[in-house]
XYZ file of N, CA and C in Angstrom:
447
model
N -1.651 -0.075 -22.519
C -0.461 0.738 -22.426
C -0.595 1.678 -21.215
N 0.494 1.787 -20.463
C 0.493 2.674 -19.301
C 0.431 4.132 -19.739
N -0.136 4.964 -18.899
C -0.176 6.394 -19.180
C 1.243 6.925 -19.295
N 1.456 7.815 -20.225
C 2.781 8.411 -20.409
C 3.106 9.396 -19.285
N 2.101 9.797 -18.540
C 2.291 10.804 -17.493
C 2.499 10.183 -16.119
N 3.243 9.110 -16.054
C 3.564 8.549 -14.739
C 2.560 7.535 -14.254
N 2.052 6.679 -15.141
C 1.023 5.728 -14.779
C 1.485 4.507 -14.011
N 2.664 4.509 -13.517
C 3.166 3.357 -12.757
C 2.690 3.468 -11.310
N 1.526 2.890 -11.069
C 0.862 3.044 -9.775
C 1.676 2.412 -8.642
N 2.292 1.271 -8.892
C 3.112 0.622 -7.874
C 4.357 1.418 -7.528
N 5.019 1.945 -8.554
C 6.212 2.763 -8.333
C 5.875 3.987 -7.489
N 4.764 4.630 -7.819
C 4.351 5.808 -7.052
C 4.018 5.452 -5.606
N 3.384 4.298 -5.388
C 3.078 3.870 -4.021
C 4.367 3.593 -3.244
N 5.324 2.929 -3.874
C 6.592 2.643 -3.205
C 7.318 3.943 -2.857
N 7.386 4.857 -3.815
C 8.055 6.141 -3.547
C 7.397 6.861 -2.375
N 6.075 6.881 -2.350
C 5.353 7.567 -1.273
C 5.638 6.911 0.074
N 5.692 5.592 0.106
C 5.981 4.889 1.364
C 7.403 5.150 1.847
N 8.329 5.329 0.922
C 9.736 5.534 1.283
C 10.043 6.968 1.707
N 9.276 7.921 1.211
C 9.584 9.338 1.436
C 9.229 9.801 2.842
N 10.081 10.685 3.343
C 9.782 11.401 4.579
C 8.798 12.511 4.231
N 8.083 13.016 5.238
C 7.060 14.042 4.998
C 7.579 15.245 4.219
N 8.769 15.702 4.562
C 9.300 16.902 3.913
C 9.691 16.657 2.453
N 9.773 15.404 2.028
C 10.165 15.066 0.661
C 8.982 14.838 -0.272
N 7.800 14.623 0.244
C 6.712 14.069 -0.547
C 5.841 15.063 -1.293
N 5.985 16.360 -1.073
C 5.069 17.343 -1.654
C 4.994 17.261 -3.177
N 6.125 17.163 -3.855
C 6.119 17.108 -5.325
C 5.391 15.867 -5.825
N 5.587 14.740 -5.167
C 4.907 13.512 -5.570
C 3.405 13.634 -5.353
N 2.994 14.194 -4.225
C 1.560 14.377 -3.963
C 0.923 15.294 -5.009
N 1.636 16.332 -5.410
C 1.124 17.227 -6.457
C 0.993 16.488 -7.786
N 1.978 15.645 -8.099
C 1.935 14.854 -9.331
C 0.730 13.910 -9.325
N 0.500 13.226 -8.210
C -0.641 12.318 -8.110
C -1.959 13.080 -8.231
N -2.006 14.283 -7.686
C -3.217 15.101 -7.787
C -3.492 15.489 -9.241
N -2.446 15.775 -10.024
C -2.661 16.109 -11.434
C -3.200 14.917 -12.215
N -2.868 13.708 -11.777
C -3.399 12.500 -12.407
C -4.814 12.175 -11.918
N -5.277 12.935 -10.903
C -6.563 12.703 -10.240
C -6.576 11.342 -9.536
N -5.433 10.990 -8.957
C -5.311 9.775 -8.172
C -5.478 10.133 -6.713
N -5.996 9.187 -5.941
C -6.163 9.375 -4.502
C -5.108 8.559 -3.764
N -4.683 9.059 -2.619
C -3.658 8.333 -1.873
C -3.713 8.676 -0.392
N -3.040 7.843 0.385
C -2.852 8.113 1.802
C -1.615 7.358 2.250
N -1.118 7.729 3.409
C 0.015 6.996 3.972
C -0.108 6.978 5.481
N 0.651 6.079 6.107
C 0.606 5.971 7.551
C 1.667 5.013 8.048
N 1.557 4.673 9.325
C 2.497 3.761 9.972
C 1.723 2.738 10.777
N 2.294 1.529 10.875
C 1.693 0.479 11.691
C 2.802 -0.444 12.179
N 2.657 -0.870 13.405
C 3.568 -1.859 13.978
C 2.726 -2.930 14.642
N 3.048 -4.201 14.387
C 2.216 -5.266 14.950
C 2.905 -6.618 14.800
N 2.369 -7.561 15.552
C 2.754 -8.967 15.416
C 1.611 -9.774 14.811
N 0.530 -9.085 14.421
C -0.649 -9.768 13.899
C -1.087 -9.135 12.585
N -1.311 -9.991 11.577
C -1.708 -9.522 10.254
C -2.994 -8.711 10.308
N -3.970 -9.149 11.115
C -5.257 -8.448 11.128
C -5.120 -7.005 11.607
N -4.152 -6.716 12.467
C -3.937 -5.332 12.906
C -3.360 -4.485 11.784
N -2.511 -5.077 10.975
C -1.931 -4.359 9.839
C -3.013 -4.058 8.814
N -3.804 -5.079 8.480
C -4.907 -4.905 7.526
C -5.863 -3.829 8.036
N -6.229 -3.887 9.305
C -7.182 -2.925 9.872
C -6.637 -1.502 9.816
N -5.354 -1.315 10.123
C -4.771 0.030 10.096
C -4.781 0.611 8.687
N -4.444 -0.202 7.706
C -4.413 0.279 6.316
C -5.824 0.531 5.803
N -6.752 -0.370 6.096
C -8.143 -0.161 5.674
C -8.724 1.098 6.305
N -8.457 1.319 7.578
C -8.974 2.499 8.269
C -8.426 3.775 7.641
N -7.131 3.815 7.375
C -6.525 5.004 6.760
C -7.097 5.253 5.374
N -7.255 4.189 4.589
C -7.782 4.340 3.233
C -9.223 4.845 3.245
N -10.033 4.358 4.189
C -11.419 4.829 4.296
C -11.461 6.279 4.765
N -10.714 6.599 5.811
C -10.736 7.963 6.367
C -10.254 9.015 5.382
N -9.352 8.625 4.489
C -8.798 9.572 3.525
C -9.493 9.527 2.174
N -10.601 8.795 2.085
C -11.396 8.772 0.858
C -10.757 8.032 -0.299
N -9.788 7.169 -0.019
C -9.171 6.384 -1.090
C -10.109 5.254 -1.502
N -10.807 4.670 -0.538
C -11.821 3.650 -0.818
C -13.109 4.012 -0.097
N -14.199 3.466 -0.600
C -15.503 3.625 0.028
C -15.763 2.375 0.861
N -15.784 2.511 2.162
C -15.975 1.384 3.058
C -17.328 0.709 2.928
N -18.272 1.340 2.249
C -19.601 0.760 2.049
C -19.663 -0.155 0.835
N -18.616 -0.126 -0.006
C -18.612 -0.935 -1.224
C -17.705 -2.146 -1.047
N -18.298 -3.314 -1.100
C -17.546 -4.554 -0.896
C -16.401 -4.689 -1.893
N -16.651 -4.392 -3.170
C -15.614 -4.586 -4.184
C -14.389 -3.727 -3.916
N -14.578 -2.527 -3.370
C -13.443 -1.668 -3.068
C -12.654 -2.194 -1.876
N -13.355 -2.613 -0.838
C -12.672 -3.156 0.344
C -11.984 -4.483 0.004
N -12.623 -5.269 -0.855
C -12.055 -6.548 -1.265
C -10.762 -6.334 -2.060
N -10.768 -5.391 -2.972
C -9.574 -5.083 -3.762
C -8.445 -4.596 -2.855
N -8.775 -3.725 -1.901
C -7.768 -3.222 -0.965
C -7.203 -4.361 -0.133
N -8.066 -5.232 0.371
C -7.625 -6.361 1.188
C -6.610 -7.222 0.430
N -6.921 -7.552 -0.812
C -6.015 -8.404 -1.584
C -4.690 -7.701 -1.880
N -4.722 -6.402 -2.096
C -3.473 -5.657 -2.311
C -2.627 -5.665 -1.036
N -3.263 -5.536 0.126
C -2.528 -5.567 1.403
C -1.898 -6.935 1.616
N -2.654 -8.003 1.398
C -2.131 -9.353 1.616
C -0.979 -9.644 0.649
N -1.108 -9.199 -0.598
C -0.023 -9.387 -1.563
C 1.235 -8.633 -1.120
N 1.061 -7.414 -0.631
C 2.204 -6.642 -0.140
C 2.846 -7.324 1.063
N 2.032 -7.894 1.936
C 2.559 -8.592 3.117
C 3.341 -9.841 2.731
N 2.992 -10.462 1.611
C 3.773 -11.612 1.152
C 5.203 -11.190 0.831
N 5.369 -9.990 0.285
C 6.716 -9.477 0.038
C 7.440 -9.176 1.333
N 6.745 -8.543 2.258
C 7.340 -8.178 3.555
C 7.811 -9.419 4.305
N 7.010 -10.468 4.270
C 7.296 -11.675 5.063
C 7.954 -12.779 4.240
N 8.375 -12.480 3.022
C 9.030 -13.440 2.130
C 8.162 -14.665 1.873
N 6.871 -14.423 1.691
C 5.954 -15.493 1.312
C 5.276 -16.207 2.457
N 5.783 -16.090 3.646
C 5.180 -16.727 4.821
C 4.441 -15.655 5.606
N 3.173 -15.447 5.312
C 2.422 -14.363 5.942
C 2.051 -14.770 7.362
N 3.066 -14.941 8.173
C 2.940 -15.271 9.589
C 3.843 -14.328 10.350
N 3.362 -13.827 11.453
C 4.179 -12.926 12.259
C 4.324 -13.451 13.676
N 3.362 -13.170 14.525
C 3.444 -13.524 15.936
C 3.680 -14.994 16.205
N 3.063 -15.866 15.391
C 3.252 -17.304 15.586
C 4.702 -17.721 15.364
N 5.429 -16.944 14.565
C 6.845 -17.209 14.300
C 7.749 -16.283 15.109
N 7.150 -15.607 16.095
C 7.892 -14.641 16.920
C 8.554 -13.561 16.067
N 7.772 -13.010 15.116
C 8.234 -11.909 14.278
C 7.305 -10.725 14.490
N 7.878 -9.546 14.385
C 7.093 -8.325 14.459
C 7.523 -7.408 13.325
N 6.633 -6.514 12.933
C 6.962 -5.552 11.878
C 6.682 -4.137 12.364
N 7.461 -3.218 11.859
C 7.225 -1.788 12.000
C 7.231 -1.239 10.590
N 6.075 -0.817 10.086
C 5.948 -0.479 8.668
C 5.399 0.919 8.434
N 5.876 1.525 7.376
C 5.229 2.695 6.795
C 4.471 2.172 5.587
N 3.279 2.701 5.357
C 2.500 2.222 4.216
C 1.996 3.391 3.392
N 1.752 3.095 2.120
C 1.127 4.053 1.214
C 0.103 3.295 0.382
N -1.048 3.923 0.178
C -2.104 3.366 -0.662
C -2.357 4.383 -1.763
N -2.300 3.935 -3.013
C -2.521 4.819 -4.160
C -3.576 4.180 -5.047
N -4.552 4.988 -5.452
C -5.649 4.514 -6.301
C -5.757 5.425 -7.514
N -5.842 4.819 -8.698
C -5.985 5.627 -9.897
C -6.158 4.774 -11.136
N -6.099 5.452 -12.275
C -6.256 4.803 -13.574
C -4.904 4.843 -14.287
N -4.111 3.787 -14.176
C -2.767 3.808 -14.731
C -2.681 3.555 -16.243
N -3.777 3.191 -16.880
C -3.756 2.874 -18.304
C -4.411 3.973 -19.128
N -3.914 4.161 -20.348
C -4.497 5.163 -21.242
C -5.935 4.824 -21.587
N -6.231 3.542 -21.767
C -7.585 3.093 -22.088
C -8.413 3.122 -20.804
N -9.343 4.056 -20.708
C -10.150 4.211 -19.496
C -11.000 2.989 -19.181
N -11.246 2.134 -20.183
C -12.022 0.915 -19.948
C -11.284 -0.052 -19.019
N -9.967 0.133 -18.865
C -9.194 -0.704 -17.933
C -9.556 -0.390 -16.479
N -10.157 0.765 -16.242
C -10.652 1.117 -14.916
C -9.581 1.477 -13.905
N -10.037 1.574 -12.658
C -9.142 1.967 -11.566
C -8.429 0.759 -10.972
N -7.248 1.038 -10.435
C -6.420 0.046 -9.772
C -6.000 0.618 -8.428
N -5.581 -0.254 -7.528
C -5.122 0.176 -6.210
C -3.787 -0.505 -5.918
N -2.867 0.265 -5.346
C -1.554 -0.265 -4.976
C -1.308 0.010 -3.501
N -0.747 -0.970 -2.815
C -0.355 -0.835 -1.411
C 1.129 -1.131 -1.329
N 1.894 -0.179 -0.818
C 3.329 -0.361 -0.620
C 3.615 -0.335 0.877
N 4.471 -1.257 1.303
C 4.869 -1.364 2.705
C 6.394 -1.310 2.777
N 6.922 -0.512 3.692
C 8.368 -0.442 3.897
C 8.645 -0.306 5.388
N 9.619 -1.040 5.869
C 9.971 -0.915 7.280
C 10.901 -2.008 7.724
N 10.627 -2.517 8.922
C 11.494 -3.550 9.490
C 10.675 -4.765 9.903
N 11.358 -5.907 9.922
C 10.775 -7.157 10.379
C 11.841 -7.900 11.166
N 11.423 -8.592 12.190
C 12.381 -9.380 12.952
C 11.819 -9.846 14.273
N 12.720 -10.350 15.094
C 12.344 -10.784 16.433
C 11.815 -9.581 17.207
N 10.888 -9.809 18.142
C 10.323 -8.678 18.890
C 11.297 -8.126 19.936
N 12.537 -7.888 19.503
C 13.567 -7.311 20.353
C 14.226 -6.198 19.555
N 14.183 -4.976 20.068
C 14.727 -3.827 19.356
C 16.184 -4.076 18.982
N 16.496 -3.813 17.709
C 17.850 -3.993 17.216
C 18.068 -5.325 16.513
N 17.099 -6.226 16.593
C 17.240 -7.533 15.945
C 16.309 -7.656 14.736
N 16.109 -6.546 14.036
C 15.245 -6.569 12.868
C 16.044 -6.120 11.639
N 15.472 -6.328 10.468
C 16.101 -5.854 9.230
C 15.036 -5.214 8.349
N 15.486 -4.498 7.337
C 14.569 -3.818 6.436
C 13.790 -4.817 5.586
N 12.620 -4.387 5.176
C 11.770 -5.198 4.310
C 10.877 -4.278 3.486
N 10.376 -4.800 2.376
C 9.482 -4.021 1.515
C 8.514 -4.976 0.817
N 7.320 -4.488 0.535
C 6.329 -5.292 -0.177
C 5.414 -4.400 -0.990
N 4.899 -4.943 -2.084
C 3.992 -4.210 -2.956
C 2.867 -5.125 -3.401
N 1.649 -4.627 -3.314
C 0.480 -5.347 -3.812
C -0.335 -4.441 -4.707
N -0.773 -4.984 -5.829
C -1.569 -4.200 -6.783
C -2.786 -5.039 -7.173
N -3.952 -4.392 -7.207
C -5.173 -5.104 -7.573
C -6.088 -4.151 -8.345
N -6.893 -4.709 -9.221
C -7.879 -3.895 -9.957
C -9.076 -3.646 -9.057
N -9.714 -2.509 -9.251
C -10.892 -2.166 -8.458
C -12.113 -2.787 -9.116
């Protein structure tokens, strides 16, 4: 059973990715009361590895994951790839298809279940644009990936 105090980790990640800086303070305070860790950032690229690297770097620098632990980096990687499947409508190809993305991302880590034995989970939300590498020829897109730690 999900926590009654806002245990929807994916929803919180999506909200954080969608919010402008001036809007996010209440959400960040809520996540802090749950003792969840999070970070957000922006990335634009035509290559998946650049997107993965930007999100992994932000998550490590902000203490959301421990870069020395394989299981944490592995969980984050799979959440990013799952989120990218939503962004790219299942075809996780960008540059080879002459597509580029401009994304805002949020990474949220916490314990969304009342039973602590369920452990920690990580969610990656991506929101932005995808399209031809020509300004004005893109459209909005969103993706969410969730994985257990």
